[in-house]
PDB file of C-alpha atoms in Angstrom:
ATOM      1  CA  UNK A   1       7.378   8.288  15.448  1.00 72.00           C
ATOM      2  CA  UNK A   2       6.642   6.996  11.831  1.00 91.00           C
ATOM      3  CA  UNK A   3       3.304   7.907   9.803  1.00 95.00           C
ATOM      4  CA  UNK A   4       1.503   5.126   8.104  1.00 97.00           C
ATOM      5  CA  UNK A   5       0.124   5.494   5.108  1.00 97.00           C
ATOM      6  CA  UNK A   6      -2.282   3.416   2.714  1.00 96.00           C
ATOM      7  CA  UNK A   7      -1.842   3.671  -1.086  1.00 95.00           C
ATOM      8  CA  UNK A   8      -4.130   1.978  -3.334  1.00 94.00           C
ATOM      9  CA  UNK A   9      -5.586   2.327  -7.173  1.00 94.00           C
ATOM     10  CA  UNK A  10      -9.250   2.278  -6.543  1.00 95.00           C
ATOM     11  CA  UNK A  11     -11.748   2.519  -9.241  1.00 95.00           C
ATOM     12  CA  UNK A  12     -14.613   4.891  -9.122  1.00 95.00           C
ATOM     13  CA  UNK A  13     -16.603   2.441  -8.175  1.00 94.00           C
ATOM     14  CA  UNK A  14     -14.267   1.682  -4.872  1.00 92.00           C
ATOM     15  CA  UNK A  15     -12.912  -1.413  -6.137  1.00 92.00           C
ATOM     16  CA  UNK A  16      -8.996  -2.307  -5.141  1.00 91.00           C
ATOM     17  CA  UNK A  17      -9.106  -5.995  -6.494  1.00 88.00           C
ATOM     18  CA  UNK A  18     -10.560  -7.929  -9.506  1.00 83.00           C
ATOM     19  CA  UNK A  19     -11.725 -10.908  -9.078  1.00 84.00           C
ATOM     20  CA  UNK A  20      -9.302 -13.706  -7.932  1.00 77.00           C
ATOM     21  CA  UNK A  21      -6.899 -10.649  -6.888  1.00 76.00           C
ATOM     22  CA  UNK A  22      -6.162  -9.358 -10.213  1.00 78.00           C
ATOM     23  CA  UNK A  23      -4.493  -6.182 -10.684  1.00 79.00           C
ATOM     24  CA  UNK A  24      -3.785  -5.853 -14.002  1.00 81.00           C
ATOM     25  CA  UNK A  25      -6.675  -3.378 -14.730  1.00 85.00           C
ATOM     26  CA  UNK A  26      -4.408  -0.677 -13.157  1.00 91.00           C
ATOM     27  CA  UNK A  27      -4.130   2.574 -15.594  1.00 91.00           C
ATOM     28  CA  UNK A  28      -1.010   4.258 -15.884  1.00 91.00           C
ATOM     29  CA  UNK A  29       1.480   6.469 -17.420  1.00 92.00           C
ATOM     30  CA  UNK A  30       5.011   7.147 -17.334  1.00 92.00           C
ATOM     31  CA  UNK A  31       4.314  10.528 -15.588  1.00 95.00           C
ATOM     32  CA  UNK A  32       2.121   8.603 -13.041  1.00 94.00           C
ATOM     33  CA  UNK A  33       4.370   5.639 -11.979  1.00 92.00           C
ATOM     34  CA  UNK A  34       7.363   8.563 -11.369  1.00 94.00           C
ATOM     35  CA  UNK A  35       5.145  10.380  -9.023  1.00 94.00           C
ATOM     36  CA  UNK A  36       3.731   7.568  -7.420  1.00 92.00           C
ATOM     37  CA  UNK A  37       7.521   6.005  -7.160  1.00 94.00           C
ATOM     38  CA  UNK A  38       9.041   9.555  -5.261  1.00 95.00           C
ATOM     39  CA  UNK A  39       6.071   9.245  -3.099  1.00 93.00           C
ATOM     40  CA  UNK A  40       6.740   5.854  -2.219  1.00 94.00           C
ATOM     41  CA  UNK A  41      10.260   6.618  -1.495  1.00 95.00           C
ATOM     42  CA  UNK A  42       9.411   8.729   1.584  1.00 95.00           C
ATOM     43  CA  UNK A  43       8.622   5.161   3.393  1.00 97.00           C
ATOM     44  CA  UNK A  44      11.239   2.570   4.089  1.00 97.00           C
ATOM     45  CA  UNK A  45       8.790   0.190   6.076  1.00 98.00           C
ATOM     46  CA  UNK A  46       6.151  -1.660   3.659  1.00 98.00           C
ATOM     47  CA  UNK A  47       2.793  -3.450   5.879  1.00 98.00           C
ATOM     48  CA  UNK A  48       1.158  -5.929   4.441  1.00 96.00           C
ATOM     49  CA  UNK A  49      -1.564  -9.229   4.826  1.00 94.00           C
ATOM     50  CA  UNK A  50      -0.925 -12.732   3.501  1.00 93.00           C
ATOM     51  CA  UNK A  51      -2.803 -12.308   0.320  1.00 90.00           C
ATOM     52  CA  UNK A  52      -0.936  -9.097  -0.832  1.00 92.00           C
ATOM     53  CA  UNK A  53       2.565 -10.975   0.442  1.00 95.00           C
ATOM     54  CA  UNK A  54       1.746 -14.054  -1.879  1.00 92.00           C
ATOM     55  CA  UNK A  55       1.220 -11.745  -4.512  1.00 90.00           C
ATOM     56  CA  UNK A  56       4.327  -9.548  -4.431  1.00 92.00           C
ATOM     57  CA  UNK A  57       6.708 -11.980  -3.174  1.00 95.00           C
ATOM     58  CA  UNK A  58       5.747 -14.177  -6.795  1.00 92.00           C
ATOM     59  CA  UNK A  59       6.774 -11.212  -8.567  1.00 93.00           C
ATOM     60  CA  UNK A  60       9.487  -8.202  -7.144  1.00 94.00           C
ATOM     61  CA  UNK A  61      12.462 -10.122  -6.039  1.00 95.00           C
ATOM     62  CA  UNK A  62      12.741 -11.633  -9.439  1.00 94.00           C
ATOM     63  CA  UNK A  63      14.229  -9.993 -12.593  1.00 94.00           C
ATOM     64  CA  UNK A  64      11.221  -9.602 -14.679  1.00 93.00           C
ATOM     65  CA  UNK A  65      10.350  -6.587 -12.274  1.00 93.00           C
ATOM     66  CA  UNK A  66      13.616  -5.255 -12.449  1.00 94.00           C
ATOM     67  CA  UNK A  67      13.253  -5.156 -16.412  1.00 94.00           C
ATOM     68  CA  UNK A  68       9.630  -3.684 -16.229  1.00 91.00           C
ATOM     69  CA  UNK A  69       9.968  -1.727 -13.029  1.00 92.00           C
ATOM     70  CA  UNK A  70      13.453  -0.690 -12.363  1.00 93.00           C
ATOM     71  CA  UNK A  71      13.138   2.029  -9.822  1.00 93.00           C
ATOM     72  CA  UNK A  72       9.614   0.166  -7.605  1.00 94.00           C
ATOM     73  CA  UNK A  73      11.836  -2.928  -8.006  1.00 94.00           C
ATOM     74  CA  UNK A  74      14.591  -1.506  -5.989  1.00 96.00           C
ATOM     75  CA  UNK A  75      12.042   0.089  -3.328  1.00 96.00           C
ATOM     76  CA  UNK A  76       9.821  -3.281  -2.752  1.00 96.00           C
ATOM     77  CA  UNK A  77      13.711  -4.829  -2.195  1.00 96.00           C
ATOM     78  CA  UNK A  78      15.692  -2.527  -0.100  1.00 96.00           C
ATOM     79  CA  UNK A  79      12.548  -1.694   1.931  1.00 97.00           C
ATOM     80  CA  UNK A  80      11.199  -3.270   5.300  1.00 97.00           C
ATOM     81  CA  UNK A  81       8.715  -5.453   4.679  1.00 98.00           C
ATOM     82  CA  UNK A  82       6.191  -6.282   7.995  1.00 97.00           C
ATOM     83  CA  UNK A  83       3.723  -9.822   6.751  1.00 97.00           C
ATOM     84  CA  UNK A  84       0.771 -10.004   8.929  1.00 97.00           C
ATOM     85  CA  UNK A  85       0.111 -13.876   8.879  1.00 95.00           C
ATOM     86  CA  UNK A  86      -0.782 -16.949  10.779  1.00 94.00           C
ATOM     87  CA  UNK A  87       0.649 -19.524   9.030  1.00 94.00           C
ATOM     88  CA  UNK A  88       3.687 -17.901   7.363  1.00 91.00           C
ATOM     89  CA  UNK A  89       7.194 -18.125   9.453  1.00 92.00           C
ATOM     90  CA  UNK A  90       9.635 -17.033   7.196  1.00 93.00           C
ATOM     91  CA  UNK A  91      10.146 -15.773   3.287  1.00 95.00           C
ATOM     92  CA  UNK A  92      13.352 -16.342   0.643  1.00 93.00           C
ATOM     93  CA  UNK A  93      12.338 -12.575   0.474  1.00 96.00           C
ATOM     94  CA  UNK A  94      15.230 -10.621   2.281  1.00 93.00           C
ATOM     95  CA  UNK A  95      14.192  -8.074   4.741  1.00 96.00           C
ATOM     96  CA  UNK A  96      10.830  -9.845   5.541  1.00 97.00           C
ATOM     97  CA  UNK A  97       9.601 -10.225   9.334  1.00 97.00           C
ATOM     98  CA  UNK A  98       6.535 -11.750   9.914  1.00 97.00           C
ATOM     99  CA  UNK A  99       3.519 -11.199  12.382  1.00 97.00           C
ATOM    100  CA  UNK A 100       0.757 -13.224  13.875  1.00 95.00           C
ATOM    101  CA  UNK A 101      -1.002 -11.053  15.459  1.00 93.00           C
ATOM    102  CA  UNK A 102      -1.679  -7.281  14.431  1.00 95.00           C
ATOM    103  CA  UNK A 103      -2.153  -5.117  17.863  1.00 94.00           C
ATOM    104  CA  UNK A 104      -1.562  -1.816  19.067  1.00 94.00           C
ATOM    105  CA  UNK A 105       1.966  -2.786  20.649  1.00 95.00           C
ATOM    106  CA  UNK A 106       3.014  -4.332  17.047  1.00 96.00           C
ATOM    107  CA  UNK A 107       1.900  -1.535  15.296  1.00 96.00           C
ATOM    108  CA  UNK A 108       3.680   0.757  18.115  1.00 95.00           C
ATOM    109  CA  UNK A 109       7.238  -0.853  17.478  1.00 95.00           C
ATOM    110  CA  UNK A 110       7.240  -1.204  13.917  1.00 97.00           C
ATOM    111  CA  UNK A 111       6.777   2.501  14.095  1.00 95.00           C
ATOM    112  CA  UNK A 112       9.357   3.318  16.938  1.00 94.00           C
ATOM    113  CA  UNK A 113      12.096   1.320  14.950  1.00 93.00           C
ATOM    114  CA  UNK A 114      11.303   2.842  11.210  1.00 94.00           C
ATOM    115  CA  UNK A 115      13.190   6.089  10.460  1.00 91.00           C
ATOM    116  CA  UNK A 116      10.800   6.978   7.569  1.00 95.00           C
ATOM    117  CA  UNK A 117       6.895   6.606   6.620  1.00 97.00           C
ATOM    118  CA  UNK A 118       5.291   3.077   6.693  1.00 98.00           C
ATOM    119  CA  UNK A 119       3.334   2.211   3.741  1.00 98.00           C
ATOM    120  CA  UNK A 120       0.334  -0.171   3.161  1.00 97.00           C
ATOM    121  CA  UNK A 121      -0.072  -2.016  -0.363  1.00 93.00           C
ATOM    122  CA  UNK A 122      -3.344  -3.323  -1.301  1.00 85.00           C
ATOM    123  CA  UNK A 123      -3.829  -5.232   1.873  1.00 88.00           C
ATOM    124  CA  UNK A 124      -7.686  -4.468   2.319  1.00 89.00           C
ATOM    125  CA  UNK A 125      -8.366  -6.725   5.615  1.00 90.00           C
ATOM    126  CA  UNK A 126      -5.263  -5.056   7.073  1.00 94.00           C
ATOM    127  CA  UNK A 127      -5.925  -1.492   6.340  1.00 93.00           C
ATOM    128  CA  UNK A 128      -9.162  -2.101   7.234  1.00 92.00           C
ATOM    129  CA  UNK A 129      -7.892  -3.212  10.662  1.00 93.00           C
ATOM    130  CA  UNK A 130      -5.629  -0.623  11.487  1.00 94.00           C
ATOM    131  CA  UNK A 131      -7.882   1.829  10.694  1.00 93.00           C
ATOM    132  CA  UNK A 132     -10.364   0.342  13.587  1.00 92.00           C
ATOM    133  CA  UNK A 133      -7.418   0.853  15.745  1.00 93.00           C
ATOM    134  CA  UNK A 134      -6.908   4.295  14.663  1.00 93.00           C
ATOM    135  CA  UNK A 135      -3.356   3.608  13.332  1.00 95.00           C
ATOM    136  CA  UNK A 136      -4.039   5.074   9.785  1.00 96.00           C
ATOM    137  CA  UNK A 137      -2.561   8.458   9.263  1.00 96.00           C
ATOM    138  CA  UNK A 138      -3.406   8.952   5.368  1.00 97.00           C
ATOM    139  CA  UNK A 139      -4.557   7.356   2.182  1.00 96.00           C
ATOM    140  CA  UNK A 140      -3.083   8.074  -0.867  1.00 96.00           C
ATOM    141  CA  UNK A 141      -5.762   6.950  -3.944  1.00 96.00           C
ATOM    142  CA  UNK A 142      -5.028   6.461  -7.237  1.00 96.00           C
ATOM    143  CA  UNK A 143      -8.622   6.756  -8.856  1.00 97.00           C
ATOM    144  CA  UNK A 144      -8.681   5.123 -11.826  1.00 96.00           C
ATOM    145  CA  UNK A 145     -11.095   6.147 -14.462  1.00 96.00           C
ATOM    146  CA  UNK A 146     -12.866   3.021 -14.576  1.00 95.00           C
ATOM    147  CA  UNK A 147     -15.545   1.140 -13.313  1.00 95.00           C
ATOM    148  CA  UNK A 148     -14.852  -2.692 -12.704  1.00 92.00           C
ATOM    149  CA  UNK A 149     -18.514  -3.832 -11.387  1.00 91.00           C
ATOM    150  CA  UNK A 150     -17.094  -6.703  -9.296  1.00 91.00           C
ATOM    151  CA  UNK A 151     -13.886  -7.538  -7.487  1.00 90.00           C
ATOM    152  CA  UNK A 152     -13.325  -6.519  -3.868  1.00 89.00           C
ATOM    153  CA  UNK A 153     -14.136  -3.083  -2.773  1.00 90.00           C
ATOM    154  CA  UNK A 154     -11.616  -0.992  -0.484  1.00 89.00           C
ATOM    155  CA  UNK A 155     -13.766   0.681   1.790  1.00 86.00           C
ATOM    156  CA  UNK A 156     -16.714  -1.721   2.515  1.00 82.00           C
ATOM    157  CA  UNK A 157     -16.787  -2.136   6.064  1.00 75.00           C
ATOM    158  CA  UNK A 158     -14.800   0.489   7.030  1.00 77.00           C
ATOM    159  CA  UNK A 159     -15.376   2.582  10.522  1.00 76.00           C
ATOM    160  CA  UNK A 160     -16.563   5.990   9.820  1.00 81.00           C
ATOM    161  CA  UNK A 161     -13.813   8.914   9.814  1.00 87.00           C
ATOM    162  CA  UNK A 162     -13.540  12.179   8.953  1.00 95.00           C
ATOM    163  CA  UNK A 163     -10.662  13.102   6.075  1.00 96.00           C
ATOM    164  CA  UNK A 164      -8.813  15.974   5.234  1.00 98.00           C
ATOM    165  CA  UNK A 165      -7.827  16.359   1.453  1.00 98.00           C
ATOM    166  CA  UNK A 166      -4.025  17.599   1.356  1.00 98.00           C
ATOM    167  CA  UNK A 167      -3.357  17.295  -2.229  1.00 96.00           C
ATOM    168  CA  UNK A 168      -4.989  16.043  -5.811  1.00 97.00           C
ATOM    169  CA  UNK A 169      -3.008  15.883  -9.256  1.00 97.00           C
ATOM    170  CA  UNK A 170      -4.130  15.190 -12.182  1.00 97.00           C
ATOM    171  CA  UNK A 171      -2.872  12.826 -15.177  1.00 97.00           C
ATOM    172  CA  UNK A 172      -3.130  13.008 -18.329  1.00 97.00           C
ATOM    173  CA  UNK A 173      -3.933   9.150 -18.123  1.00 97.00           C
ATOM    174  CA  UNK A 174      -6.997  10.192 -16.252  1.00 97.00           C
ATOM    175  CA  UNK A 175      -5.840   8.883 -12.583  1.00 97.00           C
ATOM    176  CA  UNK A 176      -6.729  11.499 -10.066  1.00 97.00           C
ATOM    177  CA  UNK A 177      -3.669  11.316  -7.111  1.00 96.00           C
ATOM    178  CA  UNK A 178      -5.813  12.347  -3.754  1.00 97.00           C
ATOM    179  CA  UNK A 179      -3.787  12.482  -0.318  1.00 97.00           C
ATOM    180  CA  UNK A 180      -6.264  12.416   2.497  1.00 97.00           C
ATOM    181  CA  UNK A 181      -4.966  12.994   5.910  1.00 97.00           C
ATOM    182  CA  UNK A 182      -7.240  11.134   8.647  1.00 96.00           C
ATOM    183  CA  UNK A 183      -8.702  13.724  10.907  1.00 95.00           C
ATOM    184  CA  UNK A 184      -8.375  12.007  14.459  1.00 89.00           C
TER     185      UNK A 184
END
């Protein structure tokens, strides 16, 4: 059965989104997004909550990520992509299948019908959910070498667990890449 994993940029002072959502704080190098990119391209299955759905779907099927982001353009396209919503049915986004509910037994058959890893993007009240349910296997964080003072923080409200760090790299952007496998 598939792993699911959560990868995030998180400033050092835990914040995942700016105020009104914005991401455009993220710090990066060419070094970094090819790293990040392979490691993205172990999952073929890509979770994610209404909010982080509106934003994506605005942006990767259309050609100004192709121009800027060839190689995450053709992962967030060919990939599976699982929206966790209430109100959305349906998406001009190919490969989308949506969810009203998020449960053990949805969770359990994405995984049985995924070949690869599942991955989580941004998507804090999801992640945050699935990690009640135990259904988090690891978080991959991008800490950024910044400190935002306000936007949404990753980890507030979070159940307590126990990690295991697997591996850290450095760049010379300053991002530290930590994998942390969830002890369970």
């Amino acid at each position: 059965m598939s792993s699911i994993f959560v990868s995030n940029w998180i400033t050092l002072d835990g914040i995942f989104s700016g105020p009104g959502g914005d991401t455009g704080w993220f710090t990066s190098d060419e070094e970094l997004m090819h790293y990040n990119l392979e490691r993205l391209n172990r999952a073929d299955t890509i979770l994610m909550g209404r909010t982080t759905y509106d934003l994506m779907a605005g942006y990767w099927p259309g050609t100004q990520a192709q121009r800027d982001f060839a190689g995450a353009y053709r992962f967030m396209n060919k990939s599976r992509k699982h929206i966790f919503s209430r109100t959305l049915k349906e998406s001009d986004w190919h490969r989308c299948i949506f969810h009203n509910e998020i449960s053990q037994e949805v969770i359990s058959h994405i995984k049985a019908t995924t070949n690869k890893y599942i991955v989580i993007l941004g998507s804090g009240e999801l992640s945050m959910q699935l990690h009640k349910l135990g259904l988090i296997d690891e978080y991959h964080v991008l800490l950024d070498p910044q400190i935002k003072g306000e936007g949404r923080r990753f980890f507030d409200d979070m159940h307590l667990s126990k990690l295991k760090l697997e591996n850290i790299k450095k760049f010379k952007c300053g991002v530290a890449y930590l994998q942390y496998k969830v002890v369970k």
